[in-house]
Coordinates of C-alpha atoms in Angstrom, one line a residue:
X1 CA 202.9 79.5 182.0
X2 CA 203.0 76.3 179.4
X3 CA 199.6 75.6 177.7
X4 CA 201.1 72.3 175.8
X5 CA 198.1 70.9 174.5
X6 CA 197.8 67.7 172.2
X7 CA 195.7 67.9 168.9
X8 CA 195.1 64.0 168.8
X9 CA 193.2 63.5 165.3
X10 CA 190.7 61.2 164.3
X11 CA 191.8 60.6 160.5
X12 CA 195.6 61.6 161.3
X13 CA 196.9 60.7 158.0
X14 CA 194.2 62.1 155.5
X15 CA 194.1 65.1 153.8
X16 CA 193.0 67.6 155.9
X17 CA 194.9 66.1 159.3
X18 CA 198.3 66.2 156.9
X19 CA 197.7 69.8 156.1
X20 CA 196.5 70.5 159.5
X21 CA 200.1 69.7 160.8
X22 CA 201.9 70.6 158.1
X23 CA 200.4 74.3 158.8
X24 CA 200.7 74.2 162.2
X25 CA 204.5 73.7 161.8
X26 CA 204.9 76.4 159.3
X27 CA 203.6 78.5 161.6
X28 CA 205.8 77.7 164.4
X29 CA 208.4 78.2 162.3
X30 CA 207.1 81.1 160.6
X31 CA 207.2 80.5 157.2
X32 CA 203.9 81.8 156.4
X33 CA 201.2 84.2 157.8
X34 CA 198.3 82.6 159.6
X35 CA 195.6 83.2 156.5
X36 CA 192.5 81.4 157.7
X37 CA 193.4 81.4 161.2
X38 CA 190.0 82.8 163.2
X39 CA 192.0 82.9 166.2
X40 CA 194.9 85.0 164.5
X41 CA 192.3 88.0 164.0
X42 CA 192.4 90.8 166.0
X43 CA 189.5 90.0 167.6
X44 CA 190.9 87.5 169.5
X45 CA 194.1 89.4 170.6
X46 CA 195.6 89.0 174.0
X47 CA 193.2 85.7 175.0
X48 CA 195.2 82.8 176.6
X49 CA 195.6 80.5 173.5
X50 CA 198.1 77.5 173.3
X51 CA 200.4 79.2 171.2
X52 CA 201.3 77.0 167.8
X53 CA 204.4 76.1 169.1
X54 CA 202.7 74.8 172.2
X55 CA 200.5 72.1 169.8
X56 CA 201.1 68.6 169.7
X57 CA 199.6 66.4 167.3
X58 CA 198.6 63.0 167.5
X59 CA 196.0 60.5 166.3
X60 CA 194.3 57.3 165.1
X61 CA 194.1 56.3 161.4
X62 CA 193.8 52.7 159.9
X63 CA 196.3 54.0 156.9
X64 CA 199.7 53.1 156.3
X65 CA 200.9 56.1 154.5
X66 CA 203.3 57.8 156.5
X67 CA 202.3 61.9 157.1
X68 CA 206.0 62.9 154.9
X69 CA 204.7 60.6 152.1
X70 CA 201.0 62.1 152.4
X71 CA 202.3 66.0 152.6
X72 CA 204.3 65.1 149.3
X73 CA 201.4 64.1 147.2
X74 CA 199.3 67.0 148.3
X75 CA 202.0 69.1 147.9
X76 CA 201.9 67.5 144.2
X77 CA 198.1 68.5 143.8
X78 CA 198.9 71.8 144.5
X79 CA 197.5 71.8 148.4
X80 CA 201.1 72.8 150.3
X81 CA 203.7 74.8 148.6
X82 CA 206.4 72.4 147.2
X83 CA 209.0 72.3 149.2
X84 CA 207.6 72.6 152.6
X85 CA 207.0 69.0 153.1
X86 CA 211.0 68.3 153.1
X87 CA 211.4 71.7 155.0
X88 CA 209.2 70.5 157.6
X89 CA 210.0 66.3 157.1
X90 CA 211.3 66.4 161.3
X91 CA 208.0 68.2 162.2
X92 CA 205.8 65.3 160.3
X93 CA 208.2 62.6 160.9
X94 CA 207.6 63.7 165.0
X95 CA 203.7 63.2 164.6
X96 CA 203.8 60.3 162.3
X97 CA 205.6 58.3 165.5
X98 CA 202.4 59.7 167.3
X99 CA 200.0 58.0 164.9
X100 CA 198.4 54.9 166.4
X101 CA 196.1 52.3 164.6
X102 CA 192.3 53.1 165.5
X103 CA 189.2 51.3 165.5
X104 CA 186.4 50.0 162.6
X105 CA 183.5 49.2 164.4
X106 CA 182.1 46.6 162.1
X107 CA 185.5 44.6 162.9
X108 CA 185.4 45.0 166.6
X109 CA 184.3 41.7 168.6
X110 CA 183.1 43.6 171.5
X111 CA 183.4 47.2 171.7
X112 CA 184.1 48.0 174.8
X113 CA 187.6 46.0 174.0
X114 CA 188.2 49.0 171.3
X115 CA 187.1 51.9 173.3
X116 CA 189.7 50.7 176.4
X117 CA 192.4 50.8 173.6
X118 CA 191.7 54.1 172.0
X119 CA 191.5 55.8 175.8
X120 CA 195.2 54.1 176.6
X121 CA 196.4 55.7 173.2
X122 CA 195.0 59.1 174.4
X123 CA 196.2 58.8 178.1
X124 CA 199.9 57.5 176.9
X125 CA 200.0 60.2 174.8
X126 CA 199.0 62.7 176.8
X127 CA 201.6 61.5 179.8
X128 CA 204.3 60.6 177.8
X129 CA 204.4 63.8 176.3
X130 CA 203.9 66.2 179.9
X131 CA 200.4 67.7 178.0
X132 CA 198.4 70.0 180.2
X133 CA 195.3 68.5 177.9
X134 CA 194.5 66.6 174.9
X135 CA 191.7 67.7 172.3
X136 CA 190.3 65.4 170.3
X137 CA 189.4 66.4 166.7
X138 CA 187.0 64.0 164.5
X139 CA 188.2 64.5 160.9
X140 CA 187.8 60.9 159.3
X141 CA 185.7 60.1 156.3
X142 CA 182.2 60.6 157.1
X143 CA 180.2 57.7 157.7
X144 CA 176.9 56.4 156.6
X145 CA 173.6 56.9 159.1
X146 CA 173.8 53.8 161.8
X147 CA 171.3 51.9 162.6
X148 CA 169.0 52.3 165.4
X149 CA 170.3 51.2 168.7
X150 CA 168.7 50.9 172.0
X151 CA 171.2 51.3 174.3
X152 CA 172.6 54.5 172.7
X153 CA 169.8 56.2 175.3
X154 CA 171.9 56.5 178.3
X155 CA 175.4 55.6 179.5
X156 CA 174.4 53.1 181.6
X157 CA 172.7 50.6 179.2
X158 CA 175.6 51.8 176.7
X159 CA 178.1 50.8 178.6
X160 CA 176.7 47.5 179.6
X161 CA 176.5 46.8 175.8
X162 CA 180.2 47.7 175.2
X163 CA 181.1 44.8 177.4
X164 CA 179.0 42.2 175.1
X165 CA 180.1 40.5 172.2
X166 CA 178.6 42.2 169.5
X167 CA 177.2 40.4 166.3
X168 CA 178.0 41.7 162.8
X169 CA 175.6 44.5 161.7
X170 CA 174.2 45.0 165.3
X171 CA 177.3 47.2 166.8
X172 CA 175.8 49.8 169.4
X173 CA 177.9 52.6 168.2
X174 CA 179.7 53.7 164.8
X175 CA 183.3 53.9 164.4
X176 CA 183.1 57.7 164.8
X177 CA 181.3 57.4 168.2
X178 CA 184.0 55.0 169.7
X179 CA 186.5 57.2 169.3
X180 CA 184.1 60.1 170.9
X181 CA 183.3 57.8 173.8
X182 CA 186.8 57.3 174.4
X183 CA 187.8 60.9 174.2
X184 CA 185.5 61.4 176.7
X185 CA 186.8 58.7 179.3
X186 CA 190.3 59.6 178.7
X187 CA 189.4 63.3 179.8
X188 CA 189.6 64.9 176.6
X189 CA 187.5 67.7 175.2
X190 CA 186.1 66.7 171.3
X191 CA 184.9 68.3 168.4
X192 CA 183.3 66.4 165.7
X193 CA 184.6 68.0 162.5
X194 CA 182.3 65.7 160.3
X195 CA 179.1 65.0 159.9
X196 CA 179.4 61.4 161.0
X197 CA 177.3 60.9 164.2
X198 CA 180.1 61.2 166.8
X199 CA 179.1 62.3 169.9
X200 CA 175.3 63.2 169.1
X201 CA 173.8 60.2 170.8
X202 CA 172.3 60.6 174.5
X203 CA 174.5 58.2 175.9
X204 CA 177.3 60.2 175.2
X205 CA 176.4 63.3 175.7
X206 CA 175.2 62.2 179.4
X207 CA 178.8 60.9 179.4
X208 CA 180.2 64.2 178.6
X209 CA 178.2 65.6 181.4
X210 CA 179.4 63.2 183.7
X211 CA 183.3 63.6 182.6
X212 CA 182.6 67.8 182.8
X213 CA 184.0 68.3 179.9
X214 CA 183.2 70.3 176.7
X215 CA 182.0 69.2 173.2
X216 CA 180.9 70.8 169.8
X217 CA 180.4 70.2 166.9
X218 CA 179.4 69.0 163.8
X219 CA 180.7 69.6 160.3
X220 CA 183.0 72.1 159.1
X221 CA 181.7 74.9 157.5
X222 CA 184.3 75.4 155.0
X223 CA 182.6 76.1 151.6
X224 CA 179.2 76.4 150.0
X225 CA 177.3 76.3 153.5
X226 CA 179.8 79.4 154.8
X227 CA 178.4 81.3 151.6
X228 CA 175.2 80.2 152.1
X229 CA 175.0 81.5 156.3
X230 CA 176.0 84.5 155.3
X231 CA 174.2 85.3 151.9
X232 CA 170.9 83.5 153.4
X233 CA 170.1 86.1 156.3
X234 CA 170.3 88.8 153.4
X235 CA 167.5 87.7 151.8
X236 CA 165.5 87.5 155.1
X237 CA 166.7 90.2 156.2
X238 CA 165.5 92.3 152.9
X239 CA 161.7 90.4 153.0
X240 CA 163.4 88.7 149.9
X241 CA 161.3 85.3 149.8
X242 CA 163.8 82.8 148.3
X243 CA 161.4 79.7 146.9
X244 CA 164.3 77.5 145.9
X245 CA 168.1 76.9 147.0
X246 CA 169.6 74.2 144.6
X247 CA 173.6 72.9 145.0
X248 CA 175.3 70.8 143.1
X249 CA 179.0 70.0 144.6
X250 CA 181.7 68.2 142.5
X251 CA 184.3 67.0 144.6
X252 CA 187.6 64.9 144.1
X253 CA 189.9 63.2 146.3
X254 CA 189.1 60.6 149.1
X255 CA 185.9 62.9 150.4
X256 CA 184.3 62.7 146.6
X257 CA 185.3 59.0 147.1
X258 CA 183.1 58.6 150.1
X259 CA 180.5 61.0 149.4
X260 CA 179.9 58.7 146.0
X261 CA 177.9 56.4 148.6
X262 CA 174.2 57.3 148.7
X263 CA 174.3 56.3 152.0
X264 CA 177.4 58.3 153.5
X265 CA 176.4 61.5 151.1
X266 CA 172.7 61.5 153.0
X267 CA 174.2 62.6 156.1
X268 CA 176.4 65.4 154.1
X269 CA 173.6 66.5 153.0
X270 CA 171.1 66.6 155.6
X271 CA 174.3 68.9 157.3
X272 CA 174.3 70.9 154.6
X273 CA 170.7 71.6 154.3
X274 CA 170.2 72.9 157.8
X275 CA 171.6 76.4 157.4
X276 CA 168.9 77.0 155.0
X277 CA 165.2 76.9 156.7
X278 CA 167.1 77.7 160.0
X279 CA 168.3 81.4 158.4
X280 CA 164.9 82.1 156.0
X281 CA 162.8 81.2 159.2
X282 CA 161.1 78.4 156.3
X283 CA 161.8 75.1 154.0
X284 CA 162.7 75.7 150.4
X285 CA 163.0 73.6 147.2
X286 CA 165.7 72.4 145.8
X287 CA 168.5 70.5 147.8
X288 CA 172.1 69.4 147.9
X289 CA 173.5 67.2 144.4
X290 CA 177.3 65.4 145.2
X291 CA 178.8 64.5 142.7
X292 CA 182.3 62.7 142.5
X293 CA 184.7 63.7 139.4
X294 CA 187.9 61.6 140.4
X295 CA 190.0 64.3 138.1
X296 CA 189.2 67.1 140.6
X297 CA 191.4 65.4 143.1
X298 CA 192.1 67.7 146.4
X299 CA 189.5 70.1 144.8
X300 CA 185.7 71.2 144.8
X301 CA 183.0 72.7 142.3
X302 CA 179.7 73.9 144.0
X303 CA 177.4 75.4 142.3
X304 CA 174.2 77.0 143.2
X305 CA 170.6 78.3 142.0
X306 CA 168.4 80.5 143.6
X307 CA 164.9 81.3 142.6
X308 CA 163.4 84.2 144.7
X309 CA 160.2 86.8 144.3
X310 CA 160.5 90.3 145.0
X311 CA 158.0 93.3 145.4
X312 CA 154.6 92.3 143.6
X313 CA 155.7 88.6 143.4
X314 CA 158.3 89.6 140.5
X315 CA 160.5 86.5 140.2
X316 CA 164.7 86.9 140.3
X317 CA 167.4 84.2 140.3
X318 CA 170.7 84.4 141.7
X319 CA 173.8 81.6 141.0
X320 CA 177.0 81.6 142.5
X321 CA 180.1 79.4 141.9
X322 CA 182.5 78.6 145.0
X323 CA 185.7 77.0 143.8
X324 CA 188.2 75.9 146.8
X325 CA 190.6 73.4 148.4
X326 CA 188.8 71.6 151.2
X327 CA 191.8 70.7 153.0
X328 CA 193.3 74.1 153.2
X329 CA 189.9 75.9 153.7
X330 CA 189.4 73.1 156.7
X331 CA 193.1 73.0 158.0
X332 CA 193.2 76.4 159.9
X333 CA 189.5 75.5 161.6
X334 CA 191.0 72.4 163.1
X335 CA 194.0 74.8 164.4
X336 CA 191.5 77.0 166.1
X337 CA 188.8 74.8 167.2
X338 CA 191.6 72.8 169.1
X339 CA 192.8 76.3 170.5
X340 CA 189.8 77.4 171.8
X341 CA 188.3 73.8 173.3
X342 CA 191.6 74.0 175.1
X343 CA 191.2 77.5 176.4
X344 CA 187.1 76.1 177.4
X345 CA 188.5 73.0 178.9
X346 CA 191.1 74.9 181.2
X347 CA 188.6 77.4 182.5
X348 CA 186.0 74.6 183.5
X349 CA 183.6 74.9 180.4
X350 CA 181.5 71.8 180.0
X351 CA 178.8 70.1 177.7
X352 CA 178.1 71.7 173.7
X353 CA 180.0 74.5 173.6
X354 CA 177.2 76.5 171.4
X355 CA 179.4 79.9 170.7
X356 CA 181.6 78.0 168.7
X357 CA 179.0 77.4 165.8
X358 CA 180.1 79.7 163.8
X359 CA 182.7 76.7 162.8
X360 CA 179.9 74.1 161.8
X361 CA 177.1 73.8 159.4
X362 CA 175.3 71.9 161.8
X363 CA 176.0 73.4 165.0
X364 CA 175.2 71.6 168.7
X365 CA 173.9 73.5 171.1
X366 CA 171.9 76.2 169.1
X367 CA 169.6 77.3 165.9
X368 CA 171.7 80.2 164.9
X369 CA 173.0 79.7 161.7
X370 CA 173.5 83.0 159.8
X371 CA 177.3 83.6 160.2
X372 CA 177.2 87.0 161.7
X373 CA 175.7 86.4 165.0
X374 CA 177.4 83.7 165.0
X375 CA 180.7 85.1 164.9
X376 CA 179.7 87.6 167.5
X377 CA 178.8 85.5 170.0
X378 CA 182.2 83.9 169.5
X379 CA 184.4 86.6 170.1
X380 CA 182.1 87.7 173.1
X381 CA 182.2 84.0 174.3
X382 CA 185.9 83.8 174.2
X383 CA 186.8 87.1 175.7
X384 CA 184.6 85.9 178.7
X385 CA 186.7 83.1 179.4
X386 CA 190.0 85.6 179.2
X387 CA 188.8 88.0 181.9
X388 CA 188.1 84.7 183.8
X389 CA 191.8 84.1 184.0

């Protein structure tokens, strides 16, 4: 039985899409071990999975450089193992062709224009290529908090408004949430793999209901949150009272680029903070510093301070120092999050798919956020939808 299922990213030709593909073909041709697959453990042994070799990629980006010329400079900055970009030059080559120019909401005239374009991207790609499904995987630059907009409070007045011209500042959906609505009206399943807004408006999500199809999301836990949902339930668990959690992130490359405005770091770090009261059961000082240091390029710094009282109010510190690669620590997450949406989508799952927040700092669907649980309800989640087959 064939399980060819497209990967159609949002942000096809940035750093973490590049490596994403690059990995994927490695894989198929196995020239390395799946390290930082979920799916590849042996928990998840024997579930009907599109195999790698059964993944097609695809996607929208509004850059021009070409996936061979993007794998060589992260393979320069020490990201992918030099050599595999010309190794694999046939496998990115194949889903550079499949990379179509997407959609900036502050340059579309009237929206609903965009969305119709973006769905007959998803649909052509999706036929063209015999595709038993398409998953669509939000990994663009994360975008600043959008304004308010009535008709974002059901589909109905939403769609109405994509069919007016829209004047400049006054668009009634961001960039990210254009390409979600047209996942969802091309049939896709989607995961929102930044913190940009996405799906999470009522509109949409009434939309997803409508379509039946699943969702989830938001935010990759890749880093300093996945230290902090697992080391955070230790302290609650041990009637530890932590009284401050302070982080300060350095990051390089086009993310620390971003993230260096106010605006666009604000919704990283509302993300980012979740994890916290959510796991202690209450809020804490302290809070989430970004930082860009252009000279870090593909790479991140975070550090972090905690301040916590023990037995007779006696008062202890803790710090920790998480050094990584985004884009390979993100990479295998998009692999398996497209795996397992596709596995949900063919056995009839629909609306946020809440076991799969053990992926997200900022999960939909739930309030668990210490990584344990989390991970248990995943494995127990997805071995219900194998016996279903």
């Amino acid at each position: 039985m064939t399980r060819r299922t497209g990967v159609w990213l949002v942000g096809a030709r940035g750093s973490v899409a590049t490596t994403t593909v690059v990995g994927a073909a490695a894989l198929r041709g196995g020239l390395l071990p799946p390290t930082g697959c979920v799916t590849a453990l042996p928990s998840f042994a024997g579930l009907p999975l599109p195999r790698f070799d059964e993944l097609v990629f695809g996607g929208h980006d509004m850059a021009e450089t070409d996936l061979p010329k993007r794998a060589e400079q992260l393979a320069h900055a020490g990201v992918i193992p030099g050599g595999l970009p010309e190794l694999l030059r046939e496998d990115l080559l194949a889903a550079d062709a499949e990379i179509r120019h997407g959609a900036d909401a502050a340059e579309c005239r009237v929206p609903g224009d965009a969305v119709e374009a973006l769905v007959a991207d998803l649909v052509d790609f999706r036929e063209r290529n015999g595709l038993d499904r398409v998953v669509v995987v939000n990994v663009a630059t994360t975008e600043a908090r959008p304004r308010a907009h009535p008709a974002r409070a059901s589909w109905r007045e939403l769609r109405q408004e994509l069919r007016r011209a829209t004047p400049p500042g006054e668009e009634p959906l961001p960039s990210s949430s254009l390409y979600a609505c047209a996942a969802l009206l091309a049939g896709c399943p989607y995961v929102d793999f930044t913190p940009s807004a996405g799906i999470r408006f009522p509109a949409l999500e009434e939309l997803a209901v409508e379509q039946r199809l699943p969702y989830a999301g938001s935010d990759g836990k890749t880093g300093e949150t996945l230290v902090k949902s697992a080391l955070a339930p230790m302290f609650a668990h041990r009637a530890l009272r932590v009284s401050s959690w302070t982080g300060t992130n350095l990051l390089g490359g086009g993310d620390g680029a971003a993230l260096a405005n106010p605006e666009r770091a604000a919704s990283k770090s509302d993300s980012k903070a979740r994890v916290l009261q959510a796991a202690l059961g209450h809020p804490v000082d302290g809070g989430v510093h970004i930082h860009h240091v252009p000279q870090l390029g593909e790479w991140k710094t975070a550090w972090d301070h905690i301040t916590f009282d023990g037995f007779l109010g006696t008062r202890m510190t803790m710090q920790f120092t998480w050094q990584g690669c985004d884009s390979a620590l993100a990479a295998p997450l998009v692999l398996d999050l497209a795996r397992l949406m596709a596995l949900a989508h063919a056995e009839g799952v629909h609306g946020p798919v809440a076991e799969l927040a053990f992926f997200f700092k900022d999960p939909l669907g739930t309030e668990v956020h210490a990584l344990e649980p989390q991970f248990t309800a995943l494995v127990d989640w997805a071995h219900g939808l194998g016996a279903a087959r």
